[in-house]
Amino acid sequence: MRQHTLVALARLQDSISRFDSRQPAVQVGRTLIAASQILTLTVTPWTRLTPQILDTPAAPICRGVTRPSLFCLTPDDQPAIAIVVALVVLAAVCAGVVPRVTGLAHAWVSYSIAVSLGLPDGGEQAAQVVTVLLIGLTVADERVIAWRRSPAPAATSVTSVTSVTQGIAFASWWLLRLQVAGIYLHSAIAKLGVEDWVNGSALYYVVRDPSFGASGLVGEALRTVTSTPLGVATLTWGTVVTEAGLAVLLLMGPRARRLALTAALVLHVGIIVGIGLWSFALIMIGSVWVAADLPVPARSASDRPVTTMWRNQGAPRSG
């Protein structure tokens, strides 16, 4: 038992030592999330971002845990100040400027948007969690511009494989994968509790919804397809199966994760084209991109002595 434990620890140590978060996938994902937030803040009127919902006061609500929000630190009658600050941060994220710093700032802006503004979909709540987890990945990135090619990692030695920042980045990546997989699994399971999703008719009503329904030529095509039992059932159940599949594939190996990224692109581009939820779609595509597309290089011959060392520690001594 101890032998197996030591071998497992050696493999984990090897994976951490070979993991490099300074990959294009991280910056692509951060950029997609930030771009979605830029579009939200620039295209949506302030009155739409801060509606009064039921009996609550109009947003932003500044009390308790929401006080550190960017939108609570500026004068109530000058929201443009907070918006400009947020846009500067988000533009810096898209440009890849000093990821160690902008990773923290991006999480703060995402938190501020999620807790202070009234938004119709859950994309901003997902962005709030994902950008916090991305801090663990960006803290290991010492580059000035994240779009530049990362330097070749130094040769791994027995004493350097447990780098603190590499360990934080590796753990954050796994937490991100679990979080994104959990979002899709929760969405798929929740749909099974709604009769229209179970009987395969949900998309019939979605594409005809007066607020989010499809319009134009795309709307006509979708209404035609969903007018047939086979068409509406395929789209409805296909959505549930895709979400459940994403939850599983994101926790598997590189090939499965690449398939997950392809499935996420098809699903969310379809959502953008069909019903126009581009903000949510871009955030989820960005999240899946980071979760799915970070490679862990294959173990090289130089890593074998590390594993051997762990194994030897568990071997019985003679004499």
PDB file of C-alpha atoms in Angstrom, residues 17-306:
ATOM      1  CA  SER A  17       7.090  19.846 -12.243  1.00  0.00           C
ATOM      2  CA  ARG A  18       6.164  19.538 -15.944  1.00  0.00           C
ATOM      3  CA  PHE A  19       3.102  21.778 -15.743  1.00  0.00           C
ATOM      4  CA  ASP A  20       3.493  25.223 -17.314  1.00  0.00           C
ATOM      5  CA  SER A  21       0.579  27.650 -17.041  1.00  0.00           C
ATOM      6  CA  ARG A  22       2.263  30.151 -19.381  1.00  0.00           C
ATOM      7  CA  GLN A  23       0.411  28.681 -22.337  1.00  0.00           C
ATOM      8  CA  PRO A  24      -1.668  30.503 -24.986  1.00  0.00           C
ATOM      9  CA  ALA A  25      -4.830  28.799 -23.730  1.00  0.00           C
ATOM     10  CA  VAL A  26      -4.784  30.782 -20.483  1.00  0.00           C
ATOM     11  CA  GLN A  27      -4.519  34.126 -22.254  1.00  0.00           C
ATOM     12  CA  VAL A  28      -7.117  33.144 -24.868  1.00  0.00           C
ATOM     13  CA  GLY A  29      -9.558  32.221 -22.115  1.00  0.00           C
ATOM     14  CA  ARG A  30      -8.876  35.392 -20.115  1.00  0.00           C
ATOM     15  CA  THR A  31      -9.339  37.488 -23.251  1.00  0.00           C
ATOM     16  CA  LEU A  32     -12.679  35.906 -24.161  1.00  0.00           C
ATOM     17  CA  ILE A  33     -14.016  36.463 -20.646  1.00  0.00           C
ATOM     18  CA  ALA A  34     -12.760  40.061 -20.538  1.00  0.00           C
ATOM     19  CA  ALA A  35     -14.098  40.771 -24.040  1.00  0.00           C
ATOM     20  CA  SER A  36     -17.536  39.591 -22.964  1.00  0.00           C
ATOM     21  CA  GLN A  37     -17.437  41.932 -19.980  1.00  0.00           C
ATOM     22  CA  ILE A  38     -16.244  44.837 -22.132  1.00  0.00           C
ATOM     23  CA  LEU A  39     -19.194  44.316 -24.473  1.00  0.00           C
ATOM     24  CA  THR A  40     -21.577  44.161 -21.510  1.00  0.00           C
ATOM     25  CA  LEU A  41     -20.309  47.439 -20.041  1.00  0.00           C
ATOM     26  CA  THR A  42     -20.113  49.332 -23.337  1.00  0.00           C
ATOM     27  CA  VAL A  43     -23.208  48.124 -25.174  1.00  0.00           C
ATOM     28  CA  THR A  44     -25.708  47.873 -22.320  1.00  0.00           C
ATOM     29  CA  PRO A  45     -27.146  51.175 -21.000  1.00  0.00           C
ATOM     30  CA  TRP A  46     -26.448  51.888 -17.319  1.00  0.00           C
ATOM     31  CA  THR A  47     -30.169  51.812 -16.529  1.00  0.00           C
ATOM     32  CA  ARG A  48     -30.331  48.243 -17.870  1.00  0.00           C
ATOM     33  CA  LEU A  49     -27.290  47.235 -15.836  1.00  0.00           C
ATOM     34  CA  THR A  50     -28.789  48.590 -12.614  1.00  0.00           C
ATOM     35  CA  PRO A  51     -32.513  47.726 -12.619  1.00  0.00           C
ATOM     36  CA  GLN A  52     -34.710  47.495  -9.563  1.00  0.00           C
ATOM     37  CA  ILE A  53     -35.624  43.829  -9.089  1.00  0.00           C
ATOM     38  CA  LEU A  54     -38.770  43.082  -7.077  1.00  0.00           C
ATOM     39  CA  ASP A  55     -38.609  44.906  -3.730  1.00  0.00           C
ATOM     40  CA  THR A  56     -34.851  45.434  -3.676  1.00  0.00           C
ATOM     41  CA  PRO A  57     -33.329  48.871  -4.309  1.00  0.00           C
ATOM     42  CA  ALA A  58     -31.894  49.639  -7.705  1.00  0.00           C
ATOM     43  CA  ALA A  59     -28.373  48.303  -8.226  1.00  0.00           C
ATOM     44  CA  PRO A  60     -25.624  48.766  -7.254  1.00  0.00           C
ATOM     45  CA  ILE A  61     -26.406  47.676  -3.703  1.00  0.00           C
ATOM     46  CA  CYS A  62     -23.494  48.568  -1.433  1.00  0.00           C
ATOM     47  CA  ARG A  63     -23.732  46.761   1.866  1.00  0.00           C
ATOM     48  CA  GLY A  64     -22.038  43.851   3.557  1.00  0.00           C
ATOM     49  CA  VAL A  65     -19.811  41.821   1.259  1.00  0.00           C
ATOM     50  CA  THR A  66     -20.605  44.045  -1.736  1.00  0.00           C
ATOM     51  CA  ARG A  67     -18.878  47.112  -0.270  1.00  0.00           C
ATOM     52  CA  PRO A  68     -15.460  46.331  -1.838  1.00  0.00           C
ATOM     53  CA  SER A  69     -17.098  46.394  -5.277  1.00  0.00           C
ATOM     54  CA  LEU A  70     -15.624  48.870  -7.732  1.00  0.00           C
ATOM     55  CA  PHE A  71     -19.111  50.284  -8.291  1.00  0.00           C
ATOM     56  CA  CYS A  72     -19.432  51.011  -4.555  1.00  0.00           C
ATOM     57  CA  LEU A  73     -16.131  52.897  -4.321  1.00  0.00           C
ATOM     58  CA  THR A  74     -17.136  55.662  -6.727  1.00  0.00           C
ATOM     59  CA  PRO A  75     -19.826  58.364  -6.348  1.00  0.00           C
ATOM     60  CA  ASP A  76     -23.375  57.130  -6.965  1.00  0.00           C
ATOM     61  CA  ASP A  77     -24.041  59.900  -9.470  1.00  0.00           C
ATOM     62  CA  GLN A  78     -20.862  59.212 -11.469  1.00  0.00           C
ATOM     63  CA  PRO A  79     -20.993  55.556 -12.568  1.00  0.00           C
ATOM     64  CA  ALA A  80     -18.879  56.409 -15.608  1.00  0.00           C
ATOM     65  CA  ILE A  81     -15.791  56.535 -13.369  1.00  0.00           C
ATOM     66  CA  ALA A  82     -16.219  52.920 -12.283  1.00  0.00           C
ATOM     67  CA  ILE A  83     -17.028  51.825 -15.831  1.00  0.00           C
ATOM     68  CA  VAL A  84     -13.887  53.499 -17.213  1.00  0.00           C
ATOM     69  CA  VAL A  85     -11.705  51.897 -14.523  1.00  0.00           C
ATOM     70  CA  ALA A  86     -13.250  48.499 -15.267  1.00  0.00           C
ATOM     71  CA  LEU A  87     -12.739  48.940 -19.015  1.00  0.00           C
ATOM     72  CA  VAL A  88      -9.082  49.889 -18.520  1.00  0.00           C
ATOM     73  CA  VAL A  89      -8.508  46.746 -16.444  1.00  0.00           C
ATOM     74  CA  LEU A  90     -10.344  44.548 -18.937  1.00  0.00           C
ATOM     75  CA  ALA A  91      -8.450  46.054 -21.876  1.00  0.00           C
ATOM     76  CA  ALA A  92      -5.180  45.330 -20.056  1.00  0.00           C
ATOM     77  CA  VAL A  93      -6.312  41.728 -19.578  1.00  0.00           C
ATOM     78  CA  CYS A  94      -7.039  41.396 -23.302  1.00  0.00           C
ATOM     79  CA  ALA A  95      -3.626  42.885 -24.104  1.00  0.00           C
ATOM     80  CA  GLY A  96      -1.978  40.382 -21.770  1.00  0.00           C
ATOM     81  CA  VAL A  97      -0.254  43.063 -19.694  1.00  0.00           C
ATOM     82  CA  VAL A  98       1.549  41.794 -16.559  1.00  0.00           C
ATOM     83  CA  PRO A  99      -0.731  38.792 -15.924  1.00  0.00           C
ATOM     84  CA  ARG A 100       0.383  38.506 -12.295  1.00  0.00           C
ATOM     85  CA  VAL A 101      -1.166  41.921 -11.621  1.00  0.00           C
ATOM     86  CA  THR A 102      -4.059  41.975 -14.074  1.00  0.00           C
ATOM     87  CA  GLY A 103      -5.128  38.503 -12.919  1.00  0.00           C
ATOM     88  CA  LEU A 104      -5.937  39.956  -9.497  1.00  0.00           C
ATOM     89  CA  ALA A 105      -7.505  43.090 -10.992  1.00  0.00           C
ATOM     90  CA  HIS A 106      -9.651  41.014 -13.362  1.00  0.00           C
ATOM     91  CA  ALA A 107     -11.007  38.972 -10.461  1.00  0.00           C
ATOM     92  CA  TRP A 108     -11.921  42.209  -8.647  1.00  0.00           C
ATOM     93  CA  VAL A 109     -13.738  43.609 -11.692  1.00  0.00           C
ATOM     94  CA  SER A 110     -15.563  40.304 -12.226  1.00  0.00           C
ATOM     95  CA  TYR A 111     -16.587  40.275  -8.564  1.00  0.00           C
ATOM     96  CA  SER A 112     -17.786  43.882  -8.843  1.00  0.00           C
ATOM     97  CA  ILE A 113     -19.903  43.145 -11.917  1.00  0.00           C
ATOM     98  CA  ALA A 114     -21.389  39.997 -10.389  1.00  0.00           C
ATOM     99  CA  VAL A 115     -22.398  41.494  -7.031  1.00  0.00           C
ATOM    100  CA  SER A 116     -23.293  45.042  -8.062  1.00  0.00           C
ATOM    101  CA  LEU A 117     -25.069  44.873 -11.406  1.00  0.00           C
ATOM    102  CA  GLY A 118     -28.396  43.286 -12.256  1.00  0.00           C
ATOM    103  CA  LEU A 119     -27.844  40.893 -15.164  1.00  0.00           C
ATOM    104  CA  PRO A 120     -30.244  38.448 -16.849  1.00  0.00           C
ATOM    105  CA  ASP A 121     -27.955  35.406 -17.150  1.00  0.00           C
ATOM    106  CA  GLY A 122     -25.466  33.509 -15.023  1.00  0.00           C
ATOM    107  CA  GLY A 123     -22.405  34.228 -17.114  1.00  0.00           C
ATOM    108  CA  GLU A 124     -21.112  36.950 -14.822  1.00  0.00           C
ATOM    109  CA  GLN A 125     -21.466  34.691 -11.787  1.00  0.00           C
ATOM    110  CA  ALA A 126     -19.415  32.049 -13.597  1.00  0.00           C
ATOM    111  CA  ALA A 127     -16.820  34.673 -14.549  1.00  0.00           C
ATOM    112  CA  GLN A 128     -16.538  35.723 -10.910  1.00  0.00           C
ATOM    113  CA  VAL A 129     -15.500  32.217  -9.834  1.00  0.00           C
ATOM    114  CA  VAL A 130     -13.380  31.420 -12.885  1.00  0.00           C
ATOM    115  CA  THR A 131     -11.312  34.620 -12.684  1.00  0.00           C
ATOM    116  CA  VAL A 132     -10.572  33.942  -9.012  1.00  0.00           C
ATOM    117  CA  LEU A 133      -9.261  30.488  -9.954  1.00  0.00           C
ATOM    118  CA  LEU A 134      -7.277  32.028 -12.807  1.00  0.00           C
ATOM    119  CA  ILE A 135      -5.273  33.993 -10.228  1.00  0.00           C
ATOM    120  CA  GLY A 136      -3.542  30.747  -9.350  1.00  0.00           C
ATOM    121  CA  LEU A 137      -2.508  30.329 -12.996  1.00  0.00           C
ATOM    122  CA  THR A 138      -1.414  33.913 -13.604  1.00  0.00           C
ATOM    123  CA  VAL A 139       0.611  34.135 -10.386  1.00  0.00           C
ATOM    124  CA  ALA A 140       3.076  31.705 -11.972  1.00  0.00           C
ATOM    125  CA  ASP A 141       3.443  33.901 -15.079  1.00  0.00           C
ATOM    126  CA  GLU A 142       6.302  36.382 -14.695  1.00  0.00           C
ATOM    127  CA  ARG A 143       6.050  37.747 -18.261  1.00  0.00           C
ATOM    128  CA  VAL A 144       5.302  41.393 -18.998  1.00  0.00           C
ATOM    129  CA  ILE A 145       3.080  40.479 -21.960  1.00  0.00           C
ATOM    130  CA  ALA A 146       1.255  37.164 -21.789  1.00  0.00           C
ATOM    131  CA  TRP A 147       0.880  36.911 -25.573  1.00  0.00           C
ATOM    132  CA  ARG A 148       4.638  36.475 -25.968  1.00  0.00           C
ATOM    133  CA  ARG A 149       6.054  32.979 -26.186  1.00  0.00           C
ATOM    134  CA  SER A 150       6.953  31.676 -22.760  1.00  0.00           C
ATOM    135  CA  PRO A 151      10.629  30.927 -22.104  1.00  0.00           C
ATOM    136  CA  ALA A 152      11.680  27.305 -22.098  1.00  0.00           C
ATOM    137  CA  PRO A 153      11.337  25.851 -18.601  1.00  0.00           C
ATOM    138  CA  ALA A 154      14.545  25.211 -16.745  1.00  0.00           C
ATOM    139  CA  ALA A 155      15.796  21.671 -16.463  1.00  0.00           C
ATOM    140  CA  THR A 156      13.904  19.861 -13.739  1.00  0.00           C
ATOM    141  CA  SER A 157      15.865  18.590 -10.763  1.00  0.00           C
ATOM    142  CA  VAL A 158      14.912  16.633  -7.682  1.00  0.00           C
ATOM    143  CA  THR A 159      15.093  19.755  -5.535  1.00  0.00           C
ATOM    144  CA  SER A 160      13.119  22.062  -7.830  1.00  0.00           C
ATOM    145  CA  VAL A 161      10.134  19.972  -8.878  1.00  0.00           C
ATOM    146  CA  THR A 162       7.982  21.224  -5.997  1.00  0.00           C
ATOM    147  CA  SER A 163       8.044  24.889  -7.019  1.00  0.00           C
ATOM    148  CA  VAL A 164       5.394  26.712  -5.020  1.00  0.00           C
ATOM    149  CA  THR A 165       3.988  28.676  -7.952  1.00  0.00           C
ATOM    150  CA  GLN A 166       3.863  25.575 -10.142  1.00  0.00           C
ATOM    151  CA  GLY A 167       2.000  23.732  -7.415  1.00  0.00           C
ATOM    152  CA  ILE A 168      -0.468  26.590  -7.011  1.00  0.00           C
ATOM    153  CA  ALA A 169      -0.985  26.782 -10.779  1.00  0.00           C
ATOM    154  CA  PHE A 170      -1.492  23.026 -11.117  1.00  0.00           C
ATOM    155  CA  ALA A 171      -3.994  22.931  -8.234  1.00  0.00           C
ATOM    156  CA  SER A 172      -5.834  25.974  -9.609  1.00  0.00           C
ATOM    157  CA  TRP A 173      -6.112  24.360 -13.033  1.00  0.00           C
ATOM    158  CA  TRP A 174      -7.645  21.233 -11.533  1.00  0.00           C
ATOM    159  CA  LEU A 175     -10.045  23.313  -9.438  1.00  0.00           C
ATOM    160  CA  LEU A 176     -10.995  25.224 -12.578  1.00  0.00           C
ATOM    161  CA  ARG A 177     -11.669  21.978 -14.447  1.00  0.00           C
ATOM    162  CA  LEU A 178     -13.816  20.719 -11.576  1.00  0.00           C
ATOM    163  CA  GLN A 179     -15.695  24.026 -11.371  1.00  0.00           C
ATOM    164  CA  VAL A 180     -16.460  24.248 -15.096  1.00  0.00           C
ATOM    165  CA  ALA A 181     -17.408  20.564 -15.223  1.00  0.00           C
ATOM    166  CA  GLY A 182     -19.684  21.174 -12.238  1.00  0.00           C
ATOM    167  CA  ILE A 183     -21.428  24.048 -14.013  1.00  0.00           C
ATOM    168  CA  TYR A 184     -22.287  21.849 -16.984  1.00  0.00           C
ATOM    169  CA  LEU A 185     -23.268  18.869 -14.841  1.00  0.00           C
ATOM    170  CA  HIS A 186     -25.559  21.033 -12.704  1.00  0.00           C
ATOM    171  CA  SER A 187     -27.140  22.521 -15.817  1.00  0.00           C
ATOM    172  CA  ALA A 188     -27.767  19.084 -17.343  1.00  0.00           C
ATOM    173  CA  ILE A 189     -29.223  17.617 -14.136  1.00  0.00           C
ATOM    174  CA  ALA A 190     -31.402  20.678 -13.508  1.00  0.00           C
ATOM    175  CA  LYS A 191     -32.950  20.317 -16.960  1.00  0.00           C
ATOM    176  CA  LEU A 192     -34.015  16.760 -16.105  1.00  0.00           C
ATOM    177  CA  GLY A 193     -36.307  18.222 -13.453  1.00  0.00           C
ATOM    178  CA  VAL A 194     -38.231  20.301 -15.991  1.00  0.00           C
ATOM    179  CA  GLU A 195     -40.987  18.547 -17.924  1.00  0.00           C
ATOM    180  CA  ASP A 196     -40.358  20.380 -21.206  1.00  0.00           C
ATOM    181  CA  TRP A 197     -36.724  19.268 -21.228  1.00  0.00           C
ATOM    182  CA  VAL A 198     -37.620  15.688 -20.335  1.00  0.00           C
ATOM    183  CA  ASN A 199     -40.279  15.356 -23.033  1.00  0.00           C
ATOM    184  CA  GLY A 200     -38.014  17.008 -25.619  1.00  0.00           C
ATOM    185  CA  SER A 201     -40.077  20.130 -26.319  1.00  0.00           C
ATOM    186  CA  ALA A 202     -38.117  22.842 -24.439  1.00  0.00           C
ATOM    187  CA  LEU A 203     -36.387  24.327 -27.484  1.00  0.00           C
ATOM    188  CA  TYR A 204     -39.773  24.801 -29.158  1.00  0.00           C
ATOM    189  CA  TYR A 205     -40.599  27.421 -26.524  1.00  0.00           C
ATOM    190  CA  VAL A 206     -37.072  28.833 -26.186  1.00  0.00           C
ATOM    191  CA  VAL A 207     -36.781  29.877 -29.839  1.00  0.00           C
ATOM    192  CA  ARG A 208     -40.210  31.528 -29.635  1.00  0.00           C
ATOM    193  CA  ASP A 209     -39.544  33.394 -26.370  1.00  0.00           C
ATOM    194  CA  PRO A 210     -40.328  37.121 -26.841  1.00  0.00           C
ATOM    195  CA  SER A 211     -37.232  38.183 -24.866  1.00  0.00           C
ATOM    196  CA  PHE A 212     -34.549  35.684 -25.876  1.00  0.00           C
ATOM    197  CA  GLY A 213     -36.095  33.924 -28.857  1.00  0.00           C
ATOM    198  CA  ALA A 214     -34.422  33.691 -32.249  1.00  0.00           C
ATOM    199  CA  SER A 215     -35.154  36.310 -34.893  1.00  0.00           C
ATOM    200  CA  GLY A 216     -34.548  36.946 -38.578  1.00  0.00           C
ATOM    201  CA  LEU A 217     -33.577  34.167 -40.970  1.00  0.00           C
ATOM    202  CA  VAL A 218     -32.056  32.138 -38.132  1.00  0.00           C
ATOM    203  CA  GLY A 219     -35.300  32.450 -36.208  1.00  0.00           C
ATOM    204  CA  GLU A 220     -37.320  31.277 -39.180  1.00  0.00           C
ATOM    205  CA  ALA A 221     -35.020  28.290 -39.682  1.00  0.00           C
ATOM    206  CA  LEU A 222     -35.136  27.316 -36.004  1.00  0.00           C
ATOM    207  CA  ARG A 223     -38.889  27.692 -35.822  1.00  0.00           C
ATOM    208  CA  THR A 224     -39.191  25.431 -38.862  1.00  0.00           C
ATOM    209  CA  VAL A 225     -36.888  22.794 -37.372  1.00  0.00           C
ATOM    210  CA  THR A 226     -38.550  22.894 -33.950  1.00  0.00           C
ATOM    211  CA  SER A 227     -41.978  22.546 -35.537  1.00  0.00           C
ATOM    212  CA  THR A 228     -41.212  18.877 -36.192  1.00  0.00           C
ATOM    213  CA  PRO A 229     -41.072  16.330 -33.336  1.00  0.00           C
ATOM    214  CA  LEU A 230     -37.718  14.949 -34.490  1.00  0.00           C
ATOM    215  CA  GLY A 231     -36.149  18.377 -34.883  1.00  0.00           C
ATOM    216  CA  VAL A 232     -37.197  19.782 -31.525  1.00  0.00           C
ATOM    217  CA  ALA A 233     -36.334  16.565 -29.668  1.00  0.00           C
ATOM    218  CA  THR A 234     -32.884  16.424 -31.276  1.00  0.00           C
ATOM    219  CA  LEU A 235     -32.045  20.006 -30.307  1.00  0.00           C
ATOM    220  CA  THR A 236     -33.521  19.702 -26.814  1.00  0.00           C
ATOM    221  CA  TRP A 237     -32.024  16.378 -25.781  1.00  0.00           C
ATOM    222  CA  GLY A 238     -28.840  17.133 -27.709  1.00  0.00           C
ATOM    223  CA  THR A 239     -28.283  20.140 -25.451  1.00  0.00           C
ATOM    224  CA  VAL A 240     -28.638  18.023 -22.304  1.00  0.00           C
ATOM    225  CA  VAL A 241     -26.363  15.280 -23.649  1.00  0.00           C
ATOM    226  CA  THR A 242     -23.738  17.830 -24.714  1.00  0.00           C
ATOM    227  CA  GLU A 243     -23.691  19.478 -21.290  1.00  0.00           C
ATOM    228  CA  ALA A 244     -23.418  16.136 -19.499  1.00  0.00           C
ATOM    229  CA  GLY A 245     -20.700  15.058 -21.917  1.00  0.00           C
ATOM    230  CA  LEU A 246     -18.737  18.248 -21.289  1.00  0.00           C
ATOM    231  CA  ALA A 247     -18.821  17.594 -17.547  1.00  0.00           C
ATOM    232  CA  VAL A 248     -17.220  14.177 -18.082  1.00  0.00           C
ATOM    233  CA  LEU A 249     -14.773  15.035 -20.872  1.00  0.00           C
ATOM    234  CA  LEU A 250     -13.249  17.992 -19.008  1.00  0.00           C
ATOM    235  CA  LEU A 251     -12.003  15.625 -16.302  1.00  0.00           C
ATOM    236  CA  MET A 252     -10.396  13.183 -18.727  1.00  0.00           C
ATOM    237  CA  GLY A 253      -7.187  13.167 -20.775  1.00  0.00           C
ATOM    238  CA  PRO A 254      -5.957  15.628 -23.425  1.00  0.00           C
ATOM    239  CA  ARG A 255      -7.845  14.085 -26.366  1.00  0.00           C
ATOM    240  CA  ALA A 256     -11.119  14.030 -24.448  1.00  0.00           C
ATOM    241  CA  ARG A 257     -10.593  17.627 -23.338  1.00  0.00           C
ATOM    242  CA  ARG A 258     -10.001  18.728 -26.929  1.00  0.00           C
ATOM    243  CA  LEU A 259     -13.283  17.076 -27.831  1.00  0.00           C
ATOM    244  CA  ALA A 260     -14.883  18.981 -24.938  1.00  0.00           C
ATOM    245  CA  LEU A 261     -13.564  22.263 -26.321  1.00  0.00           C
ATOM    246  CA  THR A 262     -15.009  21.467 -29.751  1.00  0.00           C
ATOM    247  CA  ALA A 263     -18.366  20.551 -28.199  1.00  0.00           C
ATOM    248  CA  ALA A 264     -18.391  23.760 -26.154  1.00  0.00           C
ATOM    249  CA  LEU A 265     -17.678  25.846 -29.248  1.00  0.00           C
ATOM    250  CA  VAL A 266     -20.524  24.191 -31.164  1.00  0.00           C
ATOM    251  CA  LEU A 267     -22.937  24.536 -28.234  1.00  0.00           C
ATOM    252  CA  HIS A 268     -22.206  28.147 -27.378  1.00  0.00           C
ATOM    253  CA  VAL A 269     -21.774  29.455 -30.913  1.00  0.00           C
ATOM    254  CA  GLY A 270     -25.173  27.887 -31.538  1.00  0.00           C
ATOM    255  CA  ILE A 271     -26.529  29.769 -28.529  1.00  0.00           C
ATOM    256  CA  ILE A 272     -25.055  33.032 -29.834  1.00  0.00           C
ATOM    257  CA  VAL A 273     -26.485  32.539 -33.320  1.00  0.00           C
ATOM    258  CA  GLY A 274     -29.786  31.131 -32.125  1.00  0.00           C
ATOM    259  CA  ILE A 275     -30.844  33.239 -29.161  1.00  0.00           C
ATOM    260  CA  GLY A 276     -28.130  35.862 -28.839  1.00  0.00           C
ATOM    261  CA  LEU A 277     -26.770  35.121 -25.348  1.00  0.00           C
ATOM    262  CA  TRP A 278     -23.290  36.172 -26.448  1.00  0.00           C
ATOM    263  CA  SER A 279     -22.114  37.358 -23.015  1.00  0.00           C
ATOM    264  CA  PHE A 280     -22.756  34.020 -21.317  1.00  0.00           C
ATOM    265  CA  ALA A 281     -21.462  32.101 -24.332  1.00  0.00           C
ATOM    266  CA  LEU A 282     -18.129  33.953 -24.527  1.00  0.00           C
ATOM    267  CA  ILE A 283     -17.521  33.532 -20.800  1.00  0.00           C
ATOM    268  CA  MET A 284     -18.189  29.798 -20.930  1.00  0.00           C
ATOM    269  CA  ILE A 285     -16.087  29.309 -24.079  1.00  0.00           C
ATOM    270  CA  GLY A 286     -13.218  31.139 -22.390  1.00  0.00           C
ATOM    271  CA  SER A 287     -13.581  29.039 -19.246  1.00  0.00           C
ATOM    272  CA  VAL A 288     -13.648  25.765 -21.180  1.00  0.00           C
ATOM    273  CA  TRP A 289     -10.678  26.883 -23.274  1.00  0.00           C
ATOM    274  CA  VAL A 290      -8.458  27.179 -20.201  1.00  0.00           C
ATOM    275  CA  ALA A 291      -9.838  24.026 -18.590  1.00  0.00           C
ATOM    276  CA  ALA A 292      -9.449  21.916 -21.730  1.00  0.00           C
ATOM    277  CA  ASP A 293      -6.431  23.185 -23.617  1.00  0.00           C
ATOM    278  CA  LEU A 294      -3.582  23.287 -21.069  1.00  0.00           C
ATOM    279  CA  PRO A 295      -1.181  20.467 -21.959  1.00  0.00           C
ATOM    280  CA  VAL A 296       0.996  18.598 -19.488  1.00  0.00           C
ATOM    281  CA  PRO A 297       4.128  17.569 -21.425  1.00  0.00           C
ATOM    282  CA  ALA A 298       5.008  13.903 -21.556  1.00  0.00           C
ATOM    283  CA  ARG A 299       7.441  12.649 -18.936  1.00  0.00           C
ATOM    284  CA  SER A 300      11.016  12.729 -20.179  1.00  0.00           C
ATOM    285  CA  ALA A 301      13.865  10.413 -19.276  1.00  0.00           C
ATOM    286  CA  SER A 302      15.245  13.036 -16.894  1.00  0.00           C
ATOM    287  CA  ASP A 303      12.141  12.652 -14.719  1.00  0.00           C
ATOM    288  CA  ARG A 304      12.647   8.940 -14.114  1.00  0.00           C
ATOM    289  CA  PRO A 305      15.188   9.267 -11.311  1.00  0.00           C
ATOM    290  CA  VAL A 306      12.625  11.247  -9.310  1.00  0.00           C
TER     291      VAL A 306
END
